[in-house]
PDB file of C-alpha atoms in Angstrom:
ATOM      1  CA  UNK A 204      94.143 -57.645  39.950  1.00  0.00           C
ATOM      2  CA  UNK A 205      95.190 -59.942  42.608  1.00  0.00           C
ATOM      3  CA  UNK A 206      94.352 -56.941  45.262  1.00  0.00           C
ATOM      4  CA  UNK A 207      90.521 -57.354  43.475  1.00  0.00           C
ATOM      5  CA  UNK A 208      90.690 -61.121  44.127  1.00  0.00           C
ATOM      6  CA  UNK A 209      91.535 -60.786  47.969  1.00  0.00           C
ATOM      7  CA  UNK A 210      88.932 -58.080  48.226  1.00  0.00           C
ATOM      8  CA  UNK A 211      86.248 -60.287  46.532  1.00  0.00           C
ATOM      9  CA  UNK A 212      86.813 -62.830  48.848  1.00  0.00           C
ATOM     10  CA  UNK A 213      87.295 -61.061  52.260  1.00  0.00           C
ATOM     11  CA  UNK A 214      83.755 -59.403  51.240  1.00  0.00           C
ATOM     12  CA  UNK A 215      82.333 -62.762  50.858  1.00  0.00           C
ATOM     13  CA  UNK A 216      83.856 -64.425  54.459  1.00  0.00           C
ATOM     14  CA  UNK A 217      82.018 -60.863  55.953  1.00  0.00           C
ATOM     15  CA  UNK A 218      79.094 -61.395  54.597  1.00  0.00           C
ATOM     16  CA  UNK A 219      78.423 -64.719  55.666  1.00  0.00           C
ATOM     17  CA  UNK A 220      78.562 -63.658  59.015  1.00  0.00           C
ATOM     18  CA  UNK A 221      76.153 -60.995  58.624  1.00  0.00           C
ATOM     19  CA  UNK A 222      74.060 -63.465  56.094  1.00  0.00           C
ATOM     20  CA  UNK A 223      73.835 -66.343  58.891  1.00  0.00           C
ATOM     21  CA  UNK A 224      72.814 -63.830  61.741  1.00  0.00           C
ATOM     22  CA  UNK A 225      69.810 -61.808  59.326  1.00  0.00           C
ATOM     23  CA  UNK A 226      68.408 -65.214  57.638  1.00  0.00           C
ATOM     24  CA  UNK A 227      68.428 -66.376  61.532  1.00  0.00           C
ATOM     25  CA  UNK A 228      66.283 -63.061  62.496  1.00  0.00           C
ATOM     26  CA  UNK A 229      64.007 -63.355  59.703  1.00  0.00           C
ATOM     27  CA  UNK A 230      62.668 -66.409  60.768  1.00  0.00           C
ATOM     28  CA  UNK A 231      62.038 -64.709  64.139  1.00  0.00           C
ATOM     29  CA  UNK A 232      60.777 -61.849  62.477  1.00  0.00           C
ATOM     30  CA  UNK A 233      58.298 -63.837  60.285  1.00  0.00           C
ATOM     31  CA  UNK A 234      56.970 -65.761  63.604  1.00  0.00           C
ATOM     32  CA  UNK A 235      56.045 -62.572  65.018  1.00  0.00           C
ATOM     33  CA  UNK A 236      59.202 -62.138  67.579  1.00  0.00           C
ATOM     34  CA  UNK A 237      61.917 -59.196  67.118  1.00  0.00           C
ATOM     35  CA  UNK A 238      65.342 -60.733  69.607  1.00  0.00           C
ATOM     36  CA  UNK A 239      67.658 -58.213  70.046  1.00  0.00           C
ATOM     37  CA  UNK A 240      69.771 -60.127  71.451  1.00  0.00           C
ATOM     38  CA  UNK A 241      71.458 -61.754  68.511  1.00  0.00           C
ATOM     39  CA  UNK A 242      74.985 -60.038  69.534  1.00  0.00           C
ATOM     40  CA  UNK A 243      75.191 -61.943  72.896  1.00  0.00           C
ATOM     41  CA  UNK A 244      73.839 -65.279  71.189  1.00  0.00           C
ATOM     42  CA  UNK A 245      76.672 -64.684  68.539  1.00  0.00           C
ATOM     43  CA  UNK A 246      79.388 -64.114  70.661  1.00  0.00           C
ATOM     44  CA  UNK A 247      78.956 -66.754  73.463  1.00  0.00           C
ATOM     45  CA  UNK A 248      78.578 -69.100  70.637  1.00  0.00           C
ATOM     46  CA  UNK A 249      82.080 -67.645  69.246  1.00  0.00           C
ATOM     47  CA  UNK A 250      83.341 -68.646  72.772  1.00  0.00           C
ATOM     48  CA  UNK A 251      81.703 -72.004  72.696  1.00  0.00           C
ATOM     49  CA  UNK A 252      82.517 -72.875  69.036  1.00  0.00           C
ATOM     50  CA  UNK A 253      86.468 -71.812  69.820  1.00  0.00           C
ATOM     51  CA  UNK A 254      86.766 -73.786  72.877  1.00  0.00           C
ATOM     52  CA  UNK A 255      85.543 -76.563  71.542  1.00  0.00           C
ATOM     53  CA  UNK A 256      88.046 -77.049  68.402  1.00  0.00           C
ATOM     54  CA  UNK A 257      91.285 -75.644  70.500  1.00  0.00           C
ATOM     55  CA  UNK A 258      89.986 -78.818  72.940  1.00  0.00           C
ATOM     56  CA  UNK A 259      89.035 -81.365  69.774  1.00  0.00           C
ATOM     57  CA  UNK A 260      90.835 -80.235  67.379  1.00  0.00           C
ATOM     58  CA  UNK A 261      87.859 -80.752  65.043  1.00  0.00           C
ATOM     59  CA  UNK A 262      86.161 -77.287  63.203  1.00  0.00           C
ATOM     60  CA  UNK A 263      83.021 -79.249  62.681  1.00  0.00           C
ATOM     61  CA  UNK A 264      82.722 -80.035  66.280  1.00  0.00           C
ATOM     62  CA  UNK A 265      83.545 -76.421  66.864  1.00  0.00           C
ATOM     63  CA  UNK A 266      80.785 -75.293  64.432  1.00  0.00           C
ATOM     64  CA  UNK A 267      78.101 -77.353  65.755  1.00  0.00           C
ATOM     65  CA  UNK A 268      78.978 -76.289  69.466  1.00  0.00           C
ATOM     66  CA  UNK A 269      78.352 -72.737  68.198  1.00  0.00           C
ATOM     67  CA  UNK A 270      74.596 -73.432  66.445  1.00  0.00           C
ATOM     68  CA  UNK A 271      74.017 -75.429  69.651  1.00  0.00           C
ATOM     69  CA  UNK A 272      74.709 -72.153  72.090  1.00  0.00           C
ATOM     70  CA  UNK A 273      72.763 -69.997  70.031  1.00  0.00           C
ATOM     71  CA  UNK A 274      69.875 -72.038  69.980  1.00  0.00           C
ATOM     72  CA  UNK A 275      69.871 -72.706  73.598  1.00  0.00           C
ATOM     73  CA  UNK A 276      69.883 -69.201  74.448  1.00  0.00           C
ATOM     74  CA  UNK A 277      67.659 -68.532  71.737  1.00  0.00           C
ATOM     75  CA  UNK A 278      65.523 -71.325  73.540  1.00  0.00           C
ATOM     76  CA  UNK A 279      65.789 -69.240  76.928  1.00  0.00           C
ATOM     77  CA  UNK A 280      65.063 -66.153  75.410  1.00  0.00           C
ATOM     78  CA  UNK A 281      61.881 -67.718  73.977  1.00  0.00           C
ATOM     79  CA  UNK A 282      60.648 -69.025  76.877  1.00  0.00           C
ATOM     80  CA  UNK A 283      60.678 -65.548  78.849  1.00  0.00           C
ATOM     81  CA  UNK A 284      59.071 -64.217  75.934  1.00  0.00           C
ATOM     82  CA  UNK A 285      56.579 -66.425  74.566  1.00  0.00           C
ATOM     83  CA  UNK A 286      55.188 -68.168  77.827  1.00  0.00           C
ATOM     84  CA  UNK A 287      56.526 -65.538  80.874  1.00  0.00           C
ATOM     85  CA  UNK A 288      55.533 -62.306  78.000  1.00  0.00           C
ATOM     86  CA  UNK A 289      58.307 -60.531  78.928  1.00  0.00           C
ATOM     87  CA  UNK A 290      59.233 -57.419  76.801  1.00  0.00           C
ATOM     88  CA  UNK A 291      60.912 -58.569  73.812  1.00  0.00           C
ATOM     89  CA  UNK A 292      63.465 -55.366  73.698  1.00  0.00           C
ATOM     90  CA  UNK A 293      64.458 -55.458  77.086  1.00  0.00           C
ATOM     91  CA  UNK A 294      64.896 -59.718  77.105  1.00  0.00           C
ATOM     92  CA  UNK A 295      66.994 -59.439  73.915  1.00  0.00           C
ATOM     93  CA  UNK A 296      68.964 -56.659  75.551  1.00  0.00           C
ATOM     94  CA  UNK A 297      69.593 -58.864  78.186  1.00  0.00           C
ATOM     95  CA  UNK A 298      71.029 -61.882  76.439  1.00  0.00           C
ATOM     96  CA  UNK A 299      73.346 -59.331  74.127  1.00  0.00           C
ATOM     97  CA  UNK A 300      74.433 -57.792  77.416  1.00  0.00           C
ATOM     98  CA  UNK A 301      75.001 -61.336  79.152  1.00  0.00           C
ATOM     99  CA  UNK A 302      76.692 -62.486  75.934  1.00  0.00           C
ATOM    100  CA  UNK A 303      79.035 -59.441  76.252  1.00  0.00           C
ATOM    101  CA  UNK A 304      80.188 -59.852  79.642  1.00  0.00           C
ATOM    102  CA  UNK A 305      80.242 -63.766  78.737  1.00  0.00           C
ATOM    103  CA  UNK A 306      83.662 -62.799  76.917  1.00  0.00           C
ATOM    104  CA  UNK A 307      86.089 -62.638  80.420  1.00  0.00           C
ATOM    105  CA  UNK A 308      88.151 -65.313  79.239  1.00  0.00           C
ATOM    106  CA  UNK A 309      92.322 -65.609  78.469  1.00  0.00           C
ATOM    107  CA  UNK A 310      93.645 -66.308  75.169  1.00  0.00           C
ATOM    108  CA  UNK A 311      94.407 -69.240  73.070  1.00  0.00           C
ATOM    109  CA  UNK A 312      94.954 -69.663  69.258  1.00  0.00           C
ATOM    110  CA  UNK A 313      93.745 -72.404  67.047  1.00  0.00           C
ATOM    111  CA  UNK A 314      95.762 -75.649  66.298  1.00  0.00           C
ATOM    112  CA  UNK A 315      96.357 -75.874  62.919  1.00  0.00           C
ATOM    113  CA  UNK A 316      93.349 -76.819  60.667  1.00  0.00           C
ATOM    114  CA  UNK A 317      92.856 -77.868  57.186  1.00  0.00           C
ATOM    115  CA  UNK A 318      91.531 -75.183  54.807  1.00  0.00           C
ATOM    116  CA  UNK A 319      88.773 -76.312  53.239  1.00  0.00           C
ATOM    117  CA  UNK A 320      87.798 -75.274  49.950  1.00  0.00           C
ATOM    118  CA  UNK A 321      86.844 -76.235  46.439  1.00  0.00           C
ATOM    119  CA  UNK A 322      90.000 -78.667  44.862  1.00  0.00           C
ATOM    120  CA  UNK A 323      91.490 -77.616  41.447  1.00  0.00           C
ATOM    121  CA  UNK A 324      89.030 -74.582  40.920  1.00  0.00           C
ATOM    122  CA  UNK A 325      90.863 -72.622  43.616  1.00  0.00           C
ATOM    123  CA  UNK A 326      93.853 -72.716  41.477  1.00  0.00           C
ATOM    124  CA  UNK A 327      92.258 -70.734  38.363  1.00  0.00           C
ATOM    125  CA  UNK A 328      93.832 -67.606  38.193  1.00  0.00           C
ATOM    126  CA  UNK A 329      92.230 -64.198  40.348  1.00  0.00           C
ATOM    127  CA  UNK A 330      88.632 -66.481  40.384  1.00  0.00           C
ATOM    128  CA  UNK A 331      89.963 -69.162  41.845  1.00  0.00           C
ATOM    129  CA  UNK A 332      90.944 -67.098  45.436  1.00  0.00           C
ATOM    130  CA  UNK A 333      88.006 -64.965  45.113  1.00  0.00           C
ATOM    131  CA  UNK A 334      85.123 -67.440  44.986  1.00  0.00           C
ATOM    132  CA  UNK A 335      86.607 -70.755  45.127  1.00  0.00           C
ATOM    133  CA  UNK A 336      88.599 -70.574  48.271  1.00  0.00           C
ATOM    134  CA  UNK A 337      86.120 -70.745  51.142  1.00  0.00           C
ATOM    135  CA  UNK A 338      84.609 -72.421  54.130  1.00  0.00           C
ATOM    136  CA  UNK A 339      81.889 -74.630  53.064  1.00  0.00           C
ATOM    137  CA  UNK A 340      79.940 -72.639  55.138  1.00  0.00           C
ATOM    138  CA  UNK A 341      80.120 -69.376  53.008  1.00  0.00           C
ATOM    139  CA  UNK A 342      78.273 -71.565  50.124  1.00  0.00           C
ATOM    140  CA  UNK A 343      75.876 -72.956  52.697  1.00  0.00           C
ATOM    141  CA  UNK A 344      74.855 -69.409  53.458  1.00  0.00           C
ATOM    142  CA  UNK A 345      74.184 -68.592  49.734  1.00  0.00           C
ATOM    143  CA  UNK A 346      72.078 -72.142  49.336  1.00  0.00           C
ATOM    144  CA  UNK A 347      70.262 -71.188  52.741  1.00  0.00           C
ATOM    145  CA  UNK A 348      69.395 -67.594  51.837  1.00  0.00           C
ATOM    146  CA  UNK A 349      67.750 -69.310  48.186  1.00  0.00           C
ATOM    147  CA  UNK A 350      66.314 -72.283  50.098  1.00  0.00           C
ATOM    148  CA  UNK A 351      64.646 -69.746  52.836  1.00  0.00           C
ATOM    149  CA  UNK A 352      63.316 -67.830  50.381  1.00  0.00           C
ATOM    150  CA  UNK A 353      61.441 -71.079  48.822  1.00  0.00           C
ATOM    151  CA  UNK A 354      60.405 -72.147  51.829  1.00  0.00           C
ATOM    152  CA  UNK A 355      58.699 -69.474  53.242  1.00  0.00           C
ATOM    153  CA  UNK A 356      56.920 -67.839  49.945  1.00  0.00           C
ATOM    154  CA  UNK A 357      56.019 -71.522  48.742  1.00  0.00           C
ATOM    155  CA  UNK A 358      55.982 -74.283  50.950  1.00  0.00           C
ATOM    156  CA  UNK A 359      52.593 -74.788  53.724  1.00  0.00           C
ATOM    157  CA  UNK A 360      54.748 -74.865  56.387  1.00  0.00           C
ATOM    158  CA  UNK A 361      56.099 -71.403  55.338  1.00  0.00           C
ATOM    159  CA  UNK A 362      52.782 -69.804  55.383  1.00  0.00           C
ATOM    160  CA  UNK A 363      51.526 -71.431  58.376  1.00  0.00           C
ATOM    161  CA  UNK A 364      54.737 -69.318  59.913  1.00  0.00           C
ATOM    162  CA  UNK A 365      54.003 -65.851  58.239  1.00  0.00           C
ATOM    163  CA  UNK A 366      50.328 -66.454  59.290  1.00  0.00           C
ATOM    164  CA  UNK A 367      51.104 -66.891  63.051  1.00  0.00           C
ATOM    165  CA  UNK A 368      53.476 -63.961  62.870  1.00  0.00           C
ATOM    166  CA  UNK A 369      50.738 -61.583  61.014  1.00  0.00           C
ATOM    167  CA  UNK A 370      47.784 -63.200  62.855  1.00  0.00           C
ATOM    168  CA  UNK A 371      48.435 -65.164  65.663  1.00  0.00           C
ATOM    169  CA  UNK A 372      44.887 -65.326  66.589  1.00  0.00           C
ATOM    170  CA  UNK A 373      43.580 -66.334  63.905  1.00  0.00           C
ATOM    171  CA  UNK A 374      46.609 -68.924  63.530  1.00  0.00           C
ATOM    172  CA  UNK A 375      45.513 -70.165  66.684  1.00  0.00           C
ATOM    173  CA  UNK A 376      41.691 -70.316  65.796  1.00  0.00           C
ATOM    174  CA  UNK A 377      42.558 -72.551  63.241  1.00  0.00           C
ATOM    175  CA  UNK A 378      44.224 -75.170  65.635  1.00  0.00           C
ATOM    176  CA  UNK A 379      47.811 -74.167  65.375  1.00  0.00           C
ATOM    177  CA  UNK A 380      50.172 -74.758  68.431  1.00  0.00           C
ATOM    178  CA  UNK A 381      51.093 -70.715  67.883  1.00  0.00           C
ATOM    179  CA  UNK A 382      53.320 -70.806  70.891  1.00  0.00           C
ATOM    180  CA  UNK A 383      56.133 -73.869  69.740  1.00  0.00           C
ATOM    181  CA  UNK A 384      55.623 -72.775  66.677  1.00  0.00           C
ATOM    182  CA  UNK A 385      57.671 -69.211  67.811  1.00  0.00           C
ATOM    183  CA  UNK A 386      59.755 -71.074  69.626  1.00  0.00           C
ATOM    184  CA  UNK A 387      60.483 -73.120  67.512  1.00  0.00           C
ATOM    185  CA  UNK A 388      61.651 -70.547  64.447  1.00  0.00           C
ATOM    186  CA  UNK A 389      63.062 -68.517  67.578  1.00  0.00           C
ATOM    187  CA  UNK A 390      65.379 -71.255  68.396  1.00  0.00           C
ATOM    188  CA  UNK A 391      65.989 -72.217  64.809  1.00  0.00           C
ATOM    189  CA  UNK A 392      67.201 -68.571  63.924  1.00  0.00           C
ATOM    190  CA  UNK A 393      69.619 -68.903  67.477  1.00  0.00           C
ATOM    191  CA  UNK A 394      71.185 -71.964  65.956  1.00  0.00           C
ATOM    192  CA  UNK A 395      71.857 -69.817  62.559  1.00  0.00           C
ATOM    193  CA  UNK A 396      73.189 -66.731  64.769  1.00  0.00           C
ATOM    194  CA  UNK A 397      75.321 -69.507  67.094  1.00  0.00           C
ATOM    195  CA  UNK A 398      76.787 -70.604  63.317  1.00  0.00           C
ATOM    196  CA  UNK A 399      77.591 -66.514  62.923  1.00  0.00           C
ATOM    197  CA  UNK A 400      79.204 -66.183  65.863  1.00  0.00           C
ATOM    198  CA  UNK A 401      81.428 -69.870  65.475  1.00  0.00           C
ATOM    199  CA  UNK A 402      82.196 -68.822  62.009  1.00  0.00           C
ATOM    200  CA  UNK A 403      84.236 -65.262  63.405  1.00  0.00           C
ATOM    201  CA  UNK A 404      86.562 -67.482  65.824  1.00  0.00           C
ATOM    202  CA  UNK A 405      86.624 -70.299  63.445  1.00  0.00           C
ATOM    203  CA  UNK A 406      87.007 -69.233  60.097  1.00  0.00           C
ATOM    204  CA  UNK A 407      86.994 -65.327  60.010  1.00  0.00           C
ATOM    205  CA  UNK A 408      89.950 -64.619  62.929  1.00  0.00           C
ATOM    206  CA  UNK A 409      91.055 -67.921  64.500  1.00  0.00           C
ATOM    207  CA  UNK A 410      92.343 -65.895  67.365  1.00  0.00           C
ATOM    208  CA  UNK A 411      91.094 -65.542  70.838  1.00  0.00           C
ATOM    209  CA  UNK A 412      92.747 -62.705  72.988  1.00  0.00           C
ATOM    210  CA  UNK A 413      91.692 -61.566  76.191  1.00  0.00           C
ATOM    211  CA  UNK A 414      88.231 -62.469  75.671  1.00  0.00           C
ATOM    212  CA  UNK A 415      87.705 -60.757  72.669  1.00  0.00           C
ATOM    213  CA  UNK A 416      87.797 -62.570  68.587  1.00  0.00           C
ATOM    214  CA  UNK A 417      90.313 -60.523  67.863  1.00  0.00           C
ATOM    215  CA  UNK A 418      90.643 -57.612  65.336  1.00  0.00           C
ATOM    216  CA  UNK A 419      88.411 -58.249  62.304  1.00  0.00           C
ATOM    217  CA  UNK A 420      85.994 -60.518  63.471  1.00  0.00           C
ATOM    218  CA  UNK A 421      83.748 -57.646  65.621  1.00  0.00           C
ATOM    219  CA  UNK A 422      82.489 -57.006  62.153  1.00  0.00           C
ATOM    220  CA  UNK A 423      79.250 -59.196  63.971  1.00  0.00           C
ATOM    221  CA  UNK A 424      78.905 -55.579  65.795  1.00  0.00           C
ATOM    222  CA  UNK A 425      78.115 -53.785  62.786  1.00  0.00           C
ATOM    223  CA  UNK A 426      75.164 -55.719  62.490  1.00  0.00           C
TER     224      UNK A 426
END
């Protein structure tokens, strides 16, 4: 049973990964841009998250560092795009390709951090390590993915999004800045896929050898 326990909870540290990354891309994808490049946004913000903990010693530092990469690039990446109309496939390319060779680095390993995780229910028997025994940031993912889902089916704000991804013209017609408004959800869904990539060097394999989050945590690939 145990074996069931560790298996529940590896599947849920995985999955927030991918979960960060896709609720990231779906606000891109409802504001009308597709960015490929979520890999190289991910992994420089692995870098970025990494180095900044081994240096402060603080995850939350780390994790912010991370969200803050990812939307930066995001931010170039929407720029080329949305005011120079370059080819979204090719830009996105780009930035996973730059992220990629981004990586030439030595290794290090975390300084011992607190793991956080919910006091008391932890200790229950087989549920306790299987759901209760997380990162905040695997619940945050689960709360994010419900509070999306709200927002964007039943808020104004939601629709005005979905409208200038379906019909920017018309989005525009109506008075809405159509351009920040992509940028905006482009760099918004960087920040989640910075978070992604922070959460593999952080949380997922605290482990950085030869440039590379080491074994596991190229589950981000997969994507």
């Amino acid at each position: 049973m145990e074996s069931y326990a560790l298996l529940i909870g590896s599947t849920l540290s995985a999955g927030t990964v991918i979960a960060l990354a896709a609720l990231g891309l779906l606000v891109n994808e409802k504001a009308g841009i597709v960015n490929l490049g979520a890999e190289g946004m991910m992994l420089c913000a692995a870098l970025a998250g990494f180095a900044t903990t081994v240096v402060t010693g603080n995850e939350w530092l780390g994790f912010a560092a991370g969200a803050l990469a990812g939307a930066l690039l995001a931010a170039v990446f929407g720029v080329l795009v949305i005011w120079l109309n370059t080819n979204q496939y090719a830009t996105g390319l780009a930035l996973s390709l730059f992220g990629v060779g981004f990586l030439a680095f030595g290794q290090a390993k975390l300084p011992e951090l607190a793991l956080d995780c919910i006091p008391y229910l932890r200790d229950i028997p087989l549920v306790g390590p299987a759901l209760f025994d997380h990162d905040p940031l695997v619940y945050g993912a689960m709360a994010l993915a419900v509070a999306l889902i709200w927002f964007l089916d039943r808020t104004r704000t939601g629709l005005v999004l979905r409208a200038v991804g379906e019909s920017p013209q018309s989005a525009h017609a109506l008075g809405y800045p159509v351009r920040w408004i992509r940028l905006g959800a482009v760099v918004f869904g960087g920040a989640l896929c910075g978070l992604a990539g922070a959460f593999i060097s952080l949380e997922y394999t605290p482990l950085w050898v030869a440039g590379m989050v080491a074994g596991r945590g190229w589950i981000a690939l997969a994507m």
